[in-house]
Amino acid sequence: MKILLIVGDGMADRPLKELGGLTPLEAAKPMNMDRLATSGISGFMNALSLGVAPGSDVANLAILGYDPHRVYTGRGGFEAVGAGIELRDDDLAFRCNFATIDSAFNVLDPRAGRIGDEARELTEALGDIRLKSAPNIQVIFKHTLGFRGVLVLRGEGLSEKIELKAPEAGLKIDDIRPTDDSEGAKLTAEILREFVKETYRILRDHPINRRRRGRGLPPANAIIPWGVGRRPHLKSFRELYGLRGACVAAVSLIKGICRLADMTVIEVRGATGDVDTDTLAKAEAAIEALEKHDLVFLHVEGPDEASHDGDLEGKLTIIRKIDAMIGKIMSHISLDEACIALMADHTTSLRLRRHTADPTPISIAYAEALRDDVQHYSEREALRGGLGRIKGIEVMPMLMNIIGRAEKFGL
Amino acid sequence: MKILLIVGDGMADRPLKELGGLTPLEAAKPMNMDRLATSGISGFMNALSLGVAPGSDVANLAILGYDPHRVYTGRGGFEAVGAGIELRDDDLAFRCNFATIDSAFNVLDPRAGRIGDEARELTEALGDIRLKSAPNIQVIFKHTLGFRGVLVLRGEGLSEKIELKAPEAGLKIDDIRPTDDSEGAKLTAEILREFVKETYRILRDHPINRRRRGRGLPPANAIIPWGVGRRPHLKSFRELYGLRGACVAAVSLIKGICRLADMTVIEVRGATGDVDTDTLAKAEAAIEALEKHDLVFLHVEGPDEASHDGDLEGKLTIIRKIDAMIGKIMSHISLDEACIALMADHTTSLRLRRHTADPTPISIAYAEALRDDVQHYSEREALRGGLGRIKGIEVMPMLMNIIGRAEKFGL
């Protein structure tokens, strides 16, 4: 028996007034998710613990069975590895956003209007960046997907002791500050501020940005690093579970986690990490991957992005697209051959536009399941599911038990 | 108020196709268990933690309130003490099976067709076993019940660092191997292999085995040790809870746990540790024991044995016999005087023929119970019981609270 683990990033939500008190999952009426819930057993999950809002990094680590309290070394490391950079132990890595800032270096739009492929061209304009504040530090920037990129600083004397918030409107570049008195922290903060200013210098009048302004779009006139991290070290998935694992995901964070776990990372044409992603292509990739692997981790980023934008229509759209993806999968995969587990890694509140600690629904369908009477995959019905309350770190042991490969203690 | 704790070993199961998607507990329609569930509050229990499949040894330890991670020193120690052997700290103890092997020392039937009393006579034929590989090591073998026995090795230089799987068809005697490079481990592995060969030499042409062959039954032509262990040390039950405890059980493992906990171990005529056990005699013994004790631990091994054999009829039969046992008990004991807790120590999947980590139903009936709306003692109904999800180690504290003797913290 095999395992298909499906995560809709930030898919869970709170009841919304504009939906008459329904959540987006309830309002979208996702019939295939409901069929999955009806064919299995459901419950509600906190990726970490009750009352702790997880980042996508630690939530997905926990779901794959890696205790974030032990392995988490900051987001940047996962992102850089996911972007294909051979990260060294001494490197400092950062997630980056193409953003819109003003001439006083205040963030106006943290995602530059969700710029797409144009960011690739802007990246080419950057060339080799050399910084006055640290001529011996190598600066490696790589564009990944849409408004996203990664930055790696390589060289001596760097420190991760810096304050670096995820960019949002109102953030100032001067907010990049050392959090201790070390020379390394001061130097690193200076490098990062100079990096932002340097990208602004190069990008502000780039033809693409002139064109964007002309069309009333926010220019991607700077690159903002955040999520500092060191290279993480994960036990290989195969060593941990004896399973051949594969990953179908668009975003570098998830690819990085899976690459570090030595899973096969499958690239899918049309996977954008956004609401416009091609979920049916991802379904096909997952179905195919399941032929040669024991576990496939299928991750869809879109719901989280729509929630951070407060984009209700977008969230409903991507939920329905994930539902179609699940429909395609369920018409190809028998629940005798594989168990299919569906969950959100965390709740992203559309109203608050951020992650919350609300538990998220999880449904696990397989032929031998003790079916409960949950009829819908939703936050509300999950609360009376037979699984009860579980934690992210318990998901993999539960799935291993379902396929008859539970850890044993005693005789 | 007193406590009657009833464990049906491996009684819980998964839905089975041959039962139209019901579990054996659901299909058996055990009316007295259902009455017990209706008279109390139910929930689902993992003896250890979610996703870990427990052996019967650690599961029953946990249910009695002994943390297996602290007290477990291997199965053999409990078995030997349960068989009445005065185990010393330096001894190595093993559970043994009378088995059927071929002349190349491959296991053909790990339980020799579930041989019964004949194993007692075969044991007499063994006499004093002396081994060439270790003339100074004392070899103590004792038959216990049916196909079961225990082996104790006494003397210097022994080591528990040996690989010893529970016997199943296909196991080779050469699979008994040291797991480290120590002389003790090499010696112990050699002793065990010689022990098996020596029992084969003595037993293969024994008249009983000739007779068995003549009747088309597998001969019990060798004894296979497994479950290596040292002498465990448990705090006495009385010291731990202030309760006079008694145990009604057939198998040495459970007797050993209870003897080490300084509980009264009651021998019951007709208790076989198998499907053919006399559950009504056990009911009588438990009712009587409850007069002079505060807690009686009533354990029935049969469901686990039937499950390991893939014997569906046997599992249904023993569940119905346990149901009759509970009926007898409930007609003699008032829920004002005692709380009755019914559980399985773990799930044994009849299909997989092994223990799984699936949670097991637990129902606790007592006059003051906050009755939920669970109507049946079953895996499925337990999932919506008022107790929710609990762990084995939480059972005794809960029962102590019910009888008004909870541990206190603060004033």
Coordinates of C-alpha atoms in Angstrom, one line a residue, chain A residues 39-340:
Chain A
S39 CA -14.5 7.4 2.3
G40 CA -12.3 7.8 5.3
I41 CA -11.8 9.1 8.8
S42 CA -11.4 12.7 9.7
G43 CA -10.1 14.9 12.5
F44 CA -8.5 18.2 13.2
M45 CA -4.8 18.9 13.3
N46 CA -2.5 21.5 14.8
A47 CA 0.7 21.3 12.9
L48 CA 2.6 22.3 16.0
S49 CA 0.6 22.7 19.3
L50 CA -2.6 24.3 20.4
G51 CA -2.3 28.1 20.1
V52 CA 0.8 28.2 18.0
A53 CA 0.5 29.6 14.5
P54 CA 3.0 27.8 12.3
G55 CA 4.8 29.1 9.3
S56 CA 4.6 26.9 6.2
D57 CA 8.1 25.8 6.7
V58 CA 7.7 24.3 10.2
A59 CA 4.1 23.1 9.4
N60 CA 5.2 21.0 6.4
L61 CA 8.3 19.8 8.2
A62 CA 6.1 18.5 11.0
I63 CA 3.6 16.8 8.6
L64 CA 6.5 15.0 7.0
G65 CA 7.6 13.8 10.5
Y66 CA 10.6 16.1 11.0
D67 CA 10.4 17.8 14.4
P68 CA 10.8 21.5 13.7
H69 CA 12.2 22.1 17.2
R70 CA 15.1 19.9 16.2
V71 CA 15.7 20.5 12.5
Y72 CA 14.6 24.0 11.8
T73 CA 17.4 26.5 11.1
G74 CA 15.4 29.3 9.5
R75 CA 13.4 29.4 6.3
G76 CA 16.1 30.7 4.0
G77 CA 18.1 27.4 4.0
F78 CA 15.1 25.4 2.7
E79 CA 14.3 28.0 0.1
A80 CA 17.8 28.1 -1.2
V81 CA 18.2 24.3 -1.5
G82 CA 14.7 24.2 -3.1
A83 CA 16.0 26.7 -5.7
G84 CA 18.8 24.3 -6.5
I85 CA 21.6 26.2 -4.8
E86 CA 24.3 23.9 -3.4
L87 CA 24.2 25.5 0.0
R88 CA 27.3 25.3 2.3
D89 CA 27.2 25.1 6.1
D90 CA 28.7 28.6 6.4
D91 CA 26.3 30.3 4.0
L92 CA 23.5 32.6 5.0
A93 CA 20.4 32.1 3.0
F94 CA 17.3 34.3 2.5
R95 CA 14.0 34.1 0.9
C96 CA 13.4 37.2 -1.2
N97 CA 10.4 39.1 -2.6
F98 CA 10.4 41.3 -5.6
A99 CA 8.6 44.3 -4.1
T100 CA 7.5 47.8 -4.7
I101 CA 9.2 50.4 -2.6
D102 CA 9.4 54.2 -2.5
S103 CA 12.5 56.4 -2.7
A104 CA 12.7 56.5 1.1
F105 CA 12.9 52.7 1.0
N106 CA 9.5 52.0 2.5
V107 CA 7.7 48.9 1.2
L108 CA 4.5 49.8 -0.7
D109 CA 3.6 46.4 -2.1
P110 CA 5.4 43.4 -0.7
R111 CA 4.8 41.3 -3.9
A112 CA 5.0 44.0 -6.6
G113 CA 1.5 43.2 -7.7
R114 CA 2.4 39.5 -7.8
I115 CA 4.7 40.0 -10.7
G116 CA 5.1 36.9 -12.8
D117 CA 7.6 36.0 -15.5
E118 CA 8.9 39.6 -15.9
A119 CA 10.8 39.0 -12.7
R120 CA 13.0 36.6 -14.6
E121 CA 14.1 39.4 -16.9
L122 CA 14.7 41.8 -14.1
T123 CA 16.9 39.2 -12.5
E124 CA 19.1 39.2 -15.6
A125 CA 19.6 42.9 -15.2
L126 CA 21.0 42.5 -11.8
G127 CA 24.3 40.9 -13.1
D128 CA 27.0 40.2 -10.6
I129 CA 26.2 42.2 -7.5
R130 CA 29.3 43.4 -5.5
L131 CA 28.7 45.3 -2.3
K132 CA 30.9 48.2 -0.9
S133 CA 30.1 47.1 2.7
A134 CA 31.6 43.7 2.1
P135 CA 33.7 43.3 -1.0
N136 CA 34.8 39.8 0.0
I137 CA 31.3 38.4 0.4
Q138 CA 29.9 36.6 -2.6
V139 CA 26.3 37.6 -3.4
I140 CA 24.2 34.9 -5.1
F141 CA 20.6 35.8 -6.1
K142 CA 18.4 33.4 -7.9
H143 CA 14.8 34.0 -9.1
T144 CA 12.5 31.1 -8.4
L145 CA 8.8 31.6 -9.1
G146 CA 6.7 34.7 -9.7
F147 CA 7.6 37.4 -7.2
R148 CA 9.9 35.0 -5.3
G149 CA 13.6 34.5 -5.2
V150 CA 16.5 33.5 -2.9
L151 CA 19.6 35.2 -1.8
V152 CA 22.7 33.5 -0.5
L153 CA 25.6 35.3 1.1
R154 CA 28.9 33.4 1.1
G155 CA 32.0 34.4 2.9
E156 CA 33.4 34.9 6.4
G157 CA 32.1 36.9 9.3
L158 CA 28.3 36.7 8.6
S159 CA 25.7 36.3 11.3
E160 CA 22.1 35.3 11.4
K161 CA 21.5 37.6 14.4
I162 CA 19.5 40.1 12.4
E163 CA 15.9 41.2 12.5
L164 CA 14.3 40.5 9.2
K165 CA 10.5 40.6 9.0
A166 CA 8.5 39.1 6.2
P167 CA 7.8 42.1 4.0
E168 CA 4.5 43.8 4.3
A169 CA 3.3 47.3 3.4
G170 CA 5.0 49.8 5.7
L171 CA 8.2 47.9 6.3
K172 CA 11.2 50.2 6.2
I173 CA 14.6 49.1 5.0
D174 CA 16.1 50.6 8.2
D175 CA 14.0 47.9 10.0
I176 CA 16.8 45.5 9.0
R177 CA 18.8 45.6 12.1
P178 CA 21.3 43.4 14.1
T179 CA 19.8 41.7 17.1
D180 CA 23.1 41.4 19.0
D181 CA 26.2 43.5 19.3
S182 CA 28.5 41.2 17.3
E183 CA 30.4 42.6 14.4
G184 CA 29.0 39.9 12.2
A185 CA 25.4 40.9 12.9
K186 CA 26.2 44.6 12.2
L187 CA 28.0 43.7 9.0
T188 CA 25.2 41.3 7.8
A189 CA 22.5 43.9 8.5
E190 CA 24.6 46.5 6.5
I191 CA 25.0 44.1 3.7
L192 CA 21.3 43.4 3.4
R193 CA 20.4 47.1 3.5
E194 CA 23.0 47.8 0.8
F195 CA 21.6 44.8 -1.2
V196 CA 18.1 46.3 -1.2
K197 CA 19.4 49.7 -2.2
E198 CA 21.6 48.3 -4.9
T199 CA 18.6 46.3 -6.4
Y200 CA 16.6 49.5 -6.3
R201 CA 19.3 51.4 -8.1
I202 CA 19.4 48.8 -10.8
L203 CA 15.7 48.0 -11.1
R204 CA 13.8 51.3 -10.6
D205 CA 14.1 52.5 -14.2
H206 CA 14.3 49.2 -15.9
P207 CA 12.2 49.2 -19.1
I208 CA 9.9 46.5 -17.6
N209 CA 9.2 48.6 -14.6
R210 CA 8.6 51.7 -16.8
R211 CA 6.1 49.5 -18.8
R212 CA 4.4 48.3 -15.6
R213 CA 4.0 51.9 -14.4
G214 CA 2.6 52.8 -17.7
R215 CA 0.0 50.1 -17.3
G216 CA -0.8 51.2 -13.7
L217 CA 1.0 48.1 -12.2
P218 CA 3.3 48.5 -9.3
P219 CA 6.9 48.3 -10.4
A220 CA 9.1 45.5 -9.0
N221 CA 11.8 48.0 -8.2
A222 CA 13.6 46.3 -5.3
I223 CA 14.3 42.9 -3.8
I224 CA 13.6 42.4 -0.1
P225 CA 15.4 39.5 1.7
W226 CA 13.7 37.8 4.7
G227 CA 13.5 34.5 6.4
V228 CA 17.2 34.2 7.2
G229 CA 18.5 30.6 7.5
R230 CA 21.4 28.3 7.6
R231 CA 21.7 25.0 5.7
P232 CA 19.4 22.4 7.4
H233 CA 20.3 18.8 7.8
L234 CA 17.5 16.2 7.5
K235 CA 17.6 12.5 7.8
S236 CA 16.7 11.0 4.5
F237 CA 13.1 10.0 4.1
R238 CA 14.1 6.6 3.1
E239 CA 16.3 6.1 6.1
L240 CA 13.5 7.4 8.4
Y241 CA 10.6 5.4 6.9
G242 CA 12.0 2.9 4.4
L243 CA 9.9 4.6 1.8
R244 CA 10.8 6.0 -1.6
G245 CA 9.4 9.5 -1.4
A246 CA 8.5 12.0 -4.2
C247 CA 7.4 15.6 -4.0
V248 CA 5.1 17.5 -6.4
A249 CA 5.3 21.1 -5.5
A250 CA 5.8 24.5 -7.1
V251 CA 7.4 26.6 -4.4
S252 CA 11.1 26.4 -3.4
L253 CA 10.3 26.1 0.3
I254 CA 8.6 22.7 -0.1
K255 CA 11.1 21.6 -2.8
G256 CA 13.9 22.4 -0.4
I257 CA 12.4 20.5 2.4
C258 CA 11.9 17.5 0.2
R259 CA 15.3 17.7 -1.5
L260 CA 17.0 17.9 1.9
A261 CA 15.0 14.8 2.8
D262 CA 16.4 13.1 -0.3
M263 CA 13.0 12.7 -1.9
T264 CA 12.6 12.9 -5.7
V265 CA 11.5 16.5 -6.5
I266 CA 9.3 16.5 -9.6
E267 CA 9.0 19.6 -11.7
V268 CA 5.5 20.3 -13.2
R269 CA 5.0 22.5 -16.1
G270 CA 2.2 25.0 -15.3
A271 CA 2.7 24.8 -11.5
T272 CA 3.0 28.5 -10.5
G273 CA 2.6 28.5 -6.7
D274 CA -0.4 30.8 -7.2
V275 CA -4.1 30.7 -7.8
D276 CA -3.5 30.3 -11.6
T277 CA -1.5 27.1 -11.1
D278 CA -2.3 24.0 -13.2
T279 CA -3.7 21.6 -10.5
L280 CA -4.7 19.0 -13.1
A281 CA -1.1 18.8 -14.3
K282 CA -0.1 18.3 -10.7
A283 CA -2.6 15.5 -10.4
E284 CA -1.1 13.8 -13.4
A285 CA 2.4 14.2 -12.0
A286 CA 1.3 12.8 -8.6
I287 CA -0.4 9.8 -10.2
E288 CA 2.6 9.0 -12.3
A289 CA 5.0 9.5 -9.4
L290 CA 3.0 7.1 -7.3
E291 CA 3.9 4.3 -9.7
K292 CA 7.6 4.4 -8.8
H293 CA 7.4 5.7 -5.3
D294 CA 5.8 4.6 -2.0
L295 CA 4.8 8.1 -0.9
V296 CA 4.0 11.2 -2.9
F297 CA 3.8 14.6 -1.1
L298 CA 1.5 16.8 -3.3
H299 CA 1.6 20.5 -2.2
V300 CA -0.5 23.3 -3.5
E301 CA 0.5 26.8 -2.5
G302 CA -2.3 28.8 -4.0
P303 CA -4.8 29.0 -1.1
D304 CA -2.2 30.6 1.2
E305 CA -1.4 33.2 -1.4
A306 CA -5.0 34.2 -1.9
S307 CA -5.6 34.4 1.8
H308 CA -2.6 36.7 2.4
D309 CA -4.0 38.9 -0.3
G310 CA -7.5 38.8 1.2
D311 CA -8.7 37.6 -2.2
L312 CA -11.9 35.6 -1.4
E313 CA -12.7 34.9 -5.1
G314 CA -9.1 33.6 -5.6
K315 CA -9.4 31.4 -2.5
L316 CA -12.7 29.8 -3.7
T317 CA -11.2 29.4 -7.1
I318 CA -8.1 27.6 -6.0
I319 CA -10.1 25.4 -3.6
R320 CA -12.3 24.3 -6.5
K321 CA -9.2 23.7 -8.6
I322 CA -7.7 21.5 -5.8
D323 CA -11.0 19.7 -5.7
A324 CA -10.8 19.0 -9.4
M325 CA -7.2 17.7 -8.8
I326 CA -8.5 15.3 -6.2
G327 CA -11.3 14.2 -8.4
K328 CA -8.8 13.3 -11.1
I329 CA -6.6 11.5 -8.6
M330 CA -9.5 9.5 -7.1
S331 CA -10.6 8.3 -10.5
H332 CA -7.1 6.9 -11.1
I333 CA -6.1 5.6 -7.7
S334 CA -7.9 2.8 -5.8
L335 CA -8.2 3.2 -2.0
D336 CA -7.0 -0.5 -1.8
E337 CA -3.7 0.5 -3.3
A338 CA -3.1 3.8 -1.6
C339 CA -4.3 5.8 1.3
I340 CA -5.0 9.5 0.5

